[in-house]
Amino acid sequence: MNRADIIVGLQWGDEGKGKIVDNLAQKYDYVCRFAGGHNAGHTIVTDGKKYALHLIPSGVLNKDAINIVGNGVVLSPKDFIKELEQFDDIEGRIFISDKAHLILPYHAEIDQARERLKGDKAIGTTGKGIGPAYGDKITRVGHRVGELLNPQKLTKDIMSYFNINKPIFDAMGVQTPNESELLEELKGYNKELAKYIVDTTLMVWDALDSEKRVLLEGAQGTMLDIDHGTYPYVTSSTTISAGACSGLGIAPQQIGDVVGIAKAYCTRVGNGPFPSEDLGEDGNYLREKGGEYGTTTGRPRRCGWFDAVAMKHAVKLNGVSNIALMKLDVLDGMETIKVCVAYEIDGKEIDYVPYSLEGAKPIYKEFKGWKESKGVKEFNKLPQEAQDYILELEKLCGSKIGIISTSPDREDTIIRD
Ligand code: IMP
């Protein structure tokens, strides 16, 4: 029996998982998403063609790989169908778990209404309906992808859900379709998606039992994890490696390597604490040079320095066996590079992630910058200062940094050992 390897984000999402998953996906037979929804997103350029992926696993660009959308995902049929349109040879290469939960348009409306009503306490969600869909799942009033196979029954069930919630929906200004509109919508989804809906748990078990190479692809990042992130400024799923087990139905003993993806600096979108945020010139420099604007929402990302305290936390939580450090070249040309090595909270210095990061002030260690790392393909060809920076990050985070990316191109990647 083979073990499945996992890729997870170690910061607040947008670490550049796309490049690494795309790269690794070429070596795997199965690529499986285990959490999140179309709040995630990355663009992959292959053979001059640009693909925007939100829900479809990155293995789709490897024609020989099978792609699975696991039960831990929340799936918007409308957005998934739109995403599928980018590919004309996808049948038989992608499967959706019948146990994944549905995101329907009313979930997005509820999400946006809640954010509006929260005012300055808003989470800064993507507005895609992620929280309400996971909320319905946990309160056991959600609907699963498997129910799309019987649109008539699903329509009746959703109409009764609308009736129960009518006073709340009216108060929030949430619009819902009438019965015939809903039936039409669901029949359309059924027509497009029925052929992809299967029991993916059995598929993954079969794949592992027959020695196939299986890659599990995470979404968002560790600091957005519903339990271990900066709650309530988090997403609504288990983004850490443990989520791969429940989100696909794989036992812990069947997990192999966990590759954690981190940027050489740090970004976050949405609200919530970000101790190493730089609101000055350096933050702006990182945003412009790193192209730090959201792929899903286009929002400018908040930028700052590598947070080694949060990274140590993420390495432990995920059981990271290897870090891929992305976008090293974005730091090229900076005179001084800072790394957050501790927090000061209420006058006390700590070196772990506490209950809340609200009000935490960063304590920095400074590093001398370097001129150019862009395009370098071997570790010992990097400027000495960049090598020193990486070796020190390894010590601070307690993990090997085995992969270093020095430009968006597939080839500009250093593989150590
Ligand atoms: P939601 O997942 O849309 O509910 O948003 C909750 C929080 O997670 C917000 O701060 C979002 O900005 C953040 N978030 C969700 N998806 C991503 C992502 O793919 N990258 C970065 N941040 C994300």
CSV table of N, CA and C in Angstrom, one decimal, residues 39-120:
chain,number,residue,atom,x,y,z
A,39,ASN,N,-13.2,29.8,-2.9
A,39,ASN,CA,-12.5,30.9,-2.3
A,39,ASN,C,-11.0,30.9,-2.6
A,40,ALA,N,-10.5,29.7,-2.9
A,40,ALA,CA,-9.1,29.5,-3.3
A,40,ALA,C,-8.9,29.8,-4.7
A,41,GLY,N,-7.7,30.0,-5.1
A,41,GLY,CA,-7.5,30.2,-6.6
A,41,GLY,C,-6.0,30.5,-6.9
A,42,HIS,N,-5.7,29.9,-8.1
A,42,HIS,CA,-4.4,30.3,-8.6
A,42,HIS,C,-4.4,30.1,-10.1
A,43,THR,N,-3.4,30.8,-10.7
A,43,THR,CA,-3.4,30.8,-12.2
A,43,THR,C,-2.2,30.0,-12.6
A,44,ILE,N,-2.3,29.1,-13.5
A,44,ILE,CA,-1.2,28.3,-14.0
A,44,ILE,C,-1.0,28.6,-15.5
A,45,VAL,N,0.2,28.9,-15.9
A,45,VAL,CA,0.5,29.1,-17.3
A,45,VAL,C,1.3,27.9,-17.8
A,46,THR,N,0.7,27.2,-18.8
A,46,THR,CA,1.4,26.1,-19.4
A,46,THR,C,1.2,26.2,-20.9
A,47,ASP,N,2.4,26.0,-21.6
A,47,ASP,CA,2.4,26.0,-23.1
A,47,ASP,C,1.7,27.3,-23.6
A,48,GLY,N,2.0,28.4,-22.9
A,48,GLY,CA,1.4,29.7,-23.3
A,48,GLY,C,-0.1,29.9,-23.0
A,49,LYS,N,-0.7,28.9,-22.5
A,49,LYS,CA,-2.1,29.1,-22.1
A,49,LYS,C,-2.3,29.2,-20.6
A,50,LYS,N,-3.2,30.2,-20.3
A,50,LYS,CA,-3.4,30.5,-18.9
A,50,LYS,C,-4.7,29.8,-18.3
A,51,TYR,N,-4.6,29.1,-17.2
A,51,TYR,CA,-5.7,28.5,-16.6
A,51,TYR,C,-5.9,29.0,-15.2
A,52,ALA,N,-7.2,29.3,-14.9
A,52,ALA,CA,-7.5,29.8,-13.6
A,52,ALA,C,-8.2,28.7,-12.8
A,53,LEU,N,-7.6,28.2,-11.8
A,53,LEU,CA,-8.1,27.1,-11.0
A,53,LEU,C,-8.6,27.5,-9.6
A,54,HIS,N,-9.8,27.1,-9.3
A,54,HIS,CA,-10.3,27.5,-8.0
A,54,HIS,C,-10.7,26.2,-7.2
A,55,LEU,N,-11.4,25.3,-7.9
A,55,LEU,CA,-11.9,24.1,-7.3
A,55,LEU,C,-11.2,22.8,-7.9
A,56,ILE,N,-10.9,22.9,-9.1
A,56,ILE,CA,-10.3,21.8,-9.8
A,56,ILE,C,-8.9,21.6,-9.4
A,57,PRO,N,-8.5,20.4,-8.9
A,57,PRO,CA,-7.1,20.1,-8.5
A,57,PRO,C,-6.1,20.4,-9.6
A,58,SER,N,-4.9,20.8,-9.2
A,58,SER,CA,-3.9,21.2,-10.2
A,58,SER,C,-3.4,20.0,-11.1
A,59,GLY,N,-3.7,18.8,-10.7
A,59,GLY,CA,-3.4,17.7,-11.5
A,59,GLY,C,-4.0,17.7,-12.9
A,60,VAL,N,-5.0,18.5,-13.1
A,60,VAL,CA,-5.7,18.6,-14.3
A,60,VAL,C,-4.8,18.9,-15.5
A,61,LEU,N,-3.7,19.5,-15.2
A,61,LEU,CA,-2.8,19.9,-16.3
A,61,LEU,C,-1.8,18.7,-16.6
A,62,ASN,N,-1.9,17.7,-15.9
A,62,ASN,CA,-1.2,16.4,-16.2
A,62,ASN,C,-2.2,15.5,-16.8
A,63,LYS,N,-2.2,15.3,-18.1
A,63,LYS,CA,-3.2,14.6,-18.8
A,63,LYS,C,-3.4,13.1,-18.3
A,64,ASP,N,-2.4,12.6,-17.6
A,64,ASP,CA,-2.5,11.2,-17.1
A,64,ASP,C,-3.0,11.1,-15.7
A,65,ALA,N,-3.2,12.3,-15.0
A,65,ALA,CA,-3.6,12.2,-13.6
A,65,ALA,C,-5.1,12.2,-13.5
A,66,ILE,N,-5.6,11.5,-12.4
A,66,ILE,CA,-7.0,11.6,-12.0
A,66,ILE,C,-7.1,12.6,-11.0
A,67,ASN,N,-8.1,13.5,-11.0
A,67,ASN,CA,-8.3,14.5,-10.1
A,67,ASN,C,-9.6,14.3,-9.3
A,68,ILE,N,-9.5,14.5,-8.0
A,68,ILE,CA,-10.6,14.2,-7.1
A,68,ILE,C,-10.9,15.5,-6.2
A,69,VAL,N,-12.2,15.8,-6.2
A,69,VAL,CA,-12.7,16.8,-5.3
A,69,VAL,C,-13.3,16.1,-4.1
A,70,GLY,N,-12.6,16.1,-3.0
A,70,GLY,CA,-13.0,15.3,-1.8
A,70,GLY,C,-14.2,15.8,-1.0
A,71,ASN,N,-14.7,14.9,-0.1
A,71,ASN,CA,-15.9,15.2,0.7
A,71,ASN,C,-15.7,16.4,1.6
A,72,GLY,N,-14.4,16.8,1.9
A,72,GLY,CA,-14.2,18.0,2.8
A,72,GLY,C,-14.4,19.3,2.1
A,73,VAL,N,-14.6,19.3,0.7
A,73,VAL,CA,-14.7,20.5,0.0
A,73,VAL,C,-16.1,21.0,0.0
A,74,VAL,N,-16.4,22.3,-0.1
A,74,VAL,CA,-17.7,22.8,-0.4
A,74,VAL,C,-17.7,23.3,-1.9
A,75,LEU,N,-18.7,22.7,-2.6
A,75,LEU,CA,-18.6,22.9,-4.1
A,75,LEU,C,-19.8,23.7,-4.6
A,76,SER,N,-19.5,24.8,-5.3
A,76,SER,CA,-20.5,25.6,-6.0
A,76,SER,C,-20.6,25.0,-7.4
A,77,PRO,N,-21.7,24.4,-7.7
A,77,PRO,CA,-21.9,23.8,-9.0
A,77,PRO,C,-21.7,24.8,-10.1
A,78,LYS,N,-22.3,26.0,-9.9
A,78,LYS,CA,-22.3,27.0,-10.9
A,78,LYS,C,-20.8,27.4,-11.3
A,79,ASP,N,-20.0,27.6,-10.3
A,79,ASP,CA,-18.6,28.0,-10.5
A,79,ASP,C,-17.8,26.8,-11.0
A,80,PHE,N,-18.1,25.6,-10.5
A,80,PHE,CA,-17.3,24.5,-11.0
A,80,PHE,C,-17.6,24.2,-12.5
A,81,ILE,N,-18.8,24.4,-12.9
A,81,ILE,CA,-19.1,24.2,-14.3
A,81,ILE,C,-18.4,25.2,-15.2
A,82,LYS,N,-18.3,26.4,-14.7
A,82,LYS,CA,-17.6,27.5,-15.4
A,82,LYS,C,-16.1,27.1,-15.5
A,83,GLU,N,-15.6,26.6,-14.4
A,83,GLU,CA,-14.2,26.3,-14.4
A,83,GLU,C,-13.9,25.1,-15.4
A,84,LEU,N,-14.8,24.1,-15.4
A,84,LEU,CA,-14.6,23.0,-16.3
A,84,LEU,C,-14.5,23.4,-17.8
A,85,GLU,N,-15.2,24.5,-18.1
A,85,GLU,CA,-15.3,24.9,-19.5
A,85,GLU,C,-13.9,25.2,-20.1
A,86,GLN,N,-12.9,25.4,-19.3
A,86,GLN,CA,-11.5,25.7,-19.8
A,86,GLN,C,-10.9,24.5,-20.4
A,87,PHE,N,-11.5,23.3,-20.1
A,87,PHE,CA,-10.9,22.0,-20.6
A,87,PHE,C,-11.9,21.3,-21.5
A,88,ASP,N,-11.4,20.7,-22.6
A,88,ASP,CA,-12.3,20.0,-23.4
A,88,ASP,C,-12.1,18.5,-23.4
A,89,ASP,N,-11.2,18.0,-22.5
A,89,ASP,CA,-10.9,16.6,-22.4
A,89,ASP,C,-10.9,16.1,-21.0
A,90,ILE,N,-11.9,16.6,-20.2
A,90,ILE,CA,-11.8,16.4,-18.8
A,90,ILE,C,-12.6,15.2,-18.3
A,91,GLU,N,-13.5,14.7,-19.1
A,91,GLU,CA,-14.3,13.6,-18.7
A,91,GLU,C,-13.5,12.3,-18.4
A,92,GLY,N,-13.7,11.7,-17.3
A,92,GLY,CA,-12.9,10.6,-16.9
A,92,GLY,C,-11.6,10.9,-16.2
A,93,ARG,N,-11.4,12.2,-16.1
A,93,ARG,CA,-10.1,12.7,-15.4
A,93,ARG,C,-10.5,13.4,-14.1
A,94,ILE,N,-11.8,13.7,-13.9
A,94,ILE,CA,-12.1,14.4,-12.6
A,94,ILE,C,-13.4,13.8,-12.0
A,95,PHE,N,-13.4,13.7,-10.7
A,95,PHE,CA,-14.5,13.1,-10.0
A,95,PHE,C,-14.8,13.9,-8.7
A,96,ILE,N,-16.1,14.0,-8.4
A,96,ILE,CA,-16.5,14.8,-7.2
A,96,ILE,C,-17.1,13.8,-6.2
A,97,SER,N,-16.7,14.0,-4.9
A,97,SER,CA,-17.3,13.2,-3.9
A,97,SER,C,-18.8,13.5,-3.8
A,98,ASP,N,-19.6,12.4,-3.7
A,98,ASP,CA,-21.0,12.6,-3.4
A,98,ASP,C,-21.3,13.2,-2.0
A,99,LYS,N,-20.3,13.1,-1.2
A,99,LYS,CA,-20.4,13.6,0.2
A,99,LYS,C,-20.0,15.1,0.4
A,100,ALA,N,-19.4,15.7,-0.7
A,100,ALA,CA,-19.0,17.1,-0.6
A,100,ALA,C,-20.3,17.9,-0.4
A,101,HIS,N,-20.2,19.0,0.3
A,101,HIS,CA,-21.4,19.8,0.5
A,101,HIS,C,-21.5,20.9,-0.6
A,102,LEU,N,-22.8,21.2,-0.9
A,102,LEU,CA,-23.1,22.2,-1.9
A,102,LEU,C,-23.0,23.6,-1.4
A,103,ILE,N,-22.5,24.5,-2.3
A,103,ILE,CA,-22.7,25.9,-2.1
A,103,ILE,C,-23.6,26.4,-3.1
A,104,LEU,N,-24.8,26.9,-2.7
A,104,LEU,CA,-25.7,27.4,-3.7
A,104,LEU,C,-25.8,28.9,-3.6
A,105,PRO,N,-26.4,29.6,-4.6
A,105,PRO,CA,-26.3,31.1,-4.6
A,105,PRO,C,-26.7,31.7,-3.3
A,106,TYR,N,-27.7,31.1,-2.6
A,106,TYR,CA,-28.1,31.8,-1.3
A,106,TYR,C,-27.0,31.8,-0.3
A,107,HIS,N,-26.1,30.8,-0.3
A,107,HIS,CA,-25.0,30.9,0.6
A,107,HIS,C,-24.1,32.1,0.4
A,108,ALA,N,-23.9,32.4,-0.8
A,108,ALA,CA,-23.1,33.6,-1.1
A,108,ALA,C,-23.8,34.9,-0.6
A,109,GLU,N,-25.1,34.9,-0.8
A,109,GLU,CA,-25.9,36.1,-0.4
A,109,GLU,C,-25.9,36.2,1.1
A,110,ILE,N,-26.0,35.1,1.8
A,110,ILE,CA,-25.9,35.1,3.3
A,110,ILE,C,-24.5,35.6,3.8
A,111,ASP,N,-23.5,35.1,3.1
A,111,ASP,CA,-22.1,35.5,3.5
A,111,ASP,C,-22.0,37.0,3.3
A,112,GLN,N,-22.4,37.5,2.2
A,112,GLN,CA,-22.2,39.0,1.9
A,112,GLN,C,-23.1,39.8,2.9
A,113,ALA,N,-24.3,39.3,3.1
A,113,ALA,CA,-25.2,40.1,4.0
A,113,ALA,C,-24.6,40.1,5.5
A,114,ARG,N,-24.1,39.0,5.9
A,114,ARG,CA,-23.4,39.0,7.3
A,114,ARG,C,-22.3,39.9,7.3
A,115,GLU,N,-21.5,39.9,6.3
A,115,GLU,CA,-20.3,40.8,6.3
A,115,GLU,C,-20.8,42.3,6.3
A,116,ARG,N,-21.8,42.6,5.5
A,116,ARG,CA,-22.3,44.0,5.5
A,116,ARG,C,-22.8,44.4,6.9
A,117,LEU,N,-23.6,43.5,7.5
A,117,LEU,CA,-24.2,43.8,8.9
A,117,LEU,C,-23.1,43.9,10.0
A,118,LYS,N,-22.0,43.2,9.8
A,118,LYS,CA,-20.9,43.2,10.8
A,118,LYS,C,-20.2,44.5,10.8
A,119,GLY,N,-20.2,45.3,9.7
A,119,GLY,CA,-19.5,46.6,9.6
A,119,GLY,C,-18.1,46.4,9.9
A,120,ASP,N,-17.5,47.2,10.8
A,120,ASP,CA,-16.1,47.1,11.0
A,120,ASP,C,-15.6,45.9,11.7
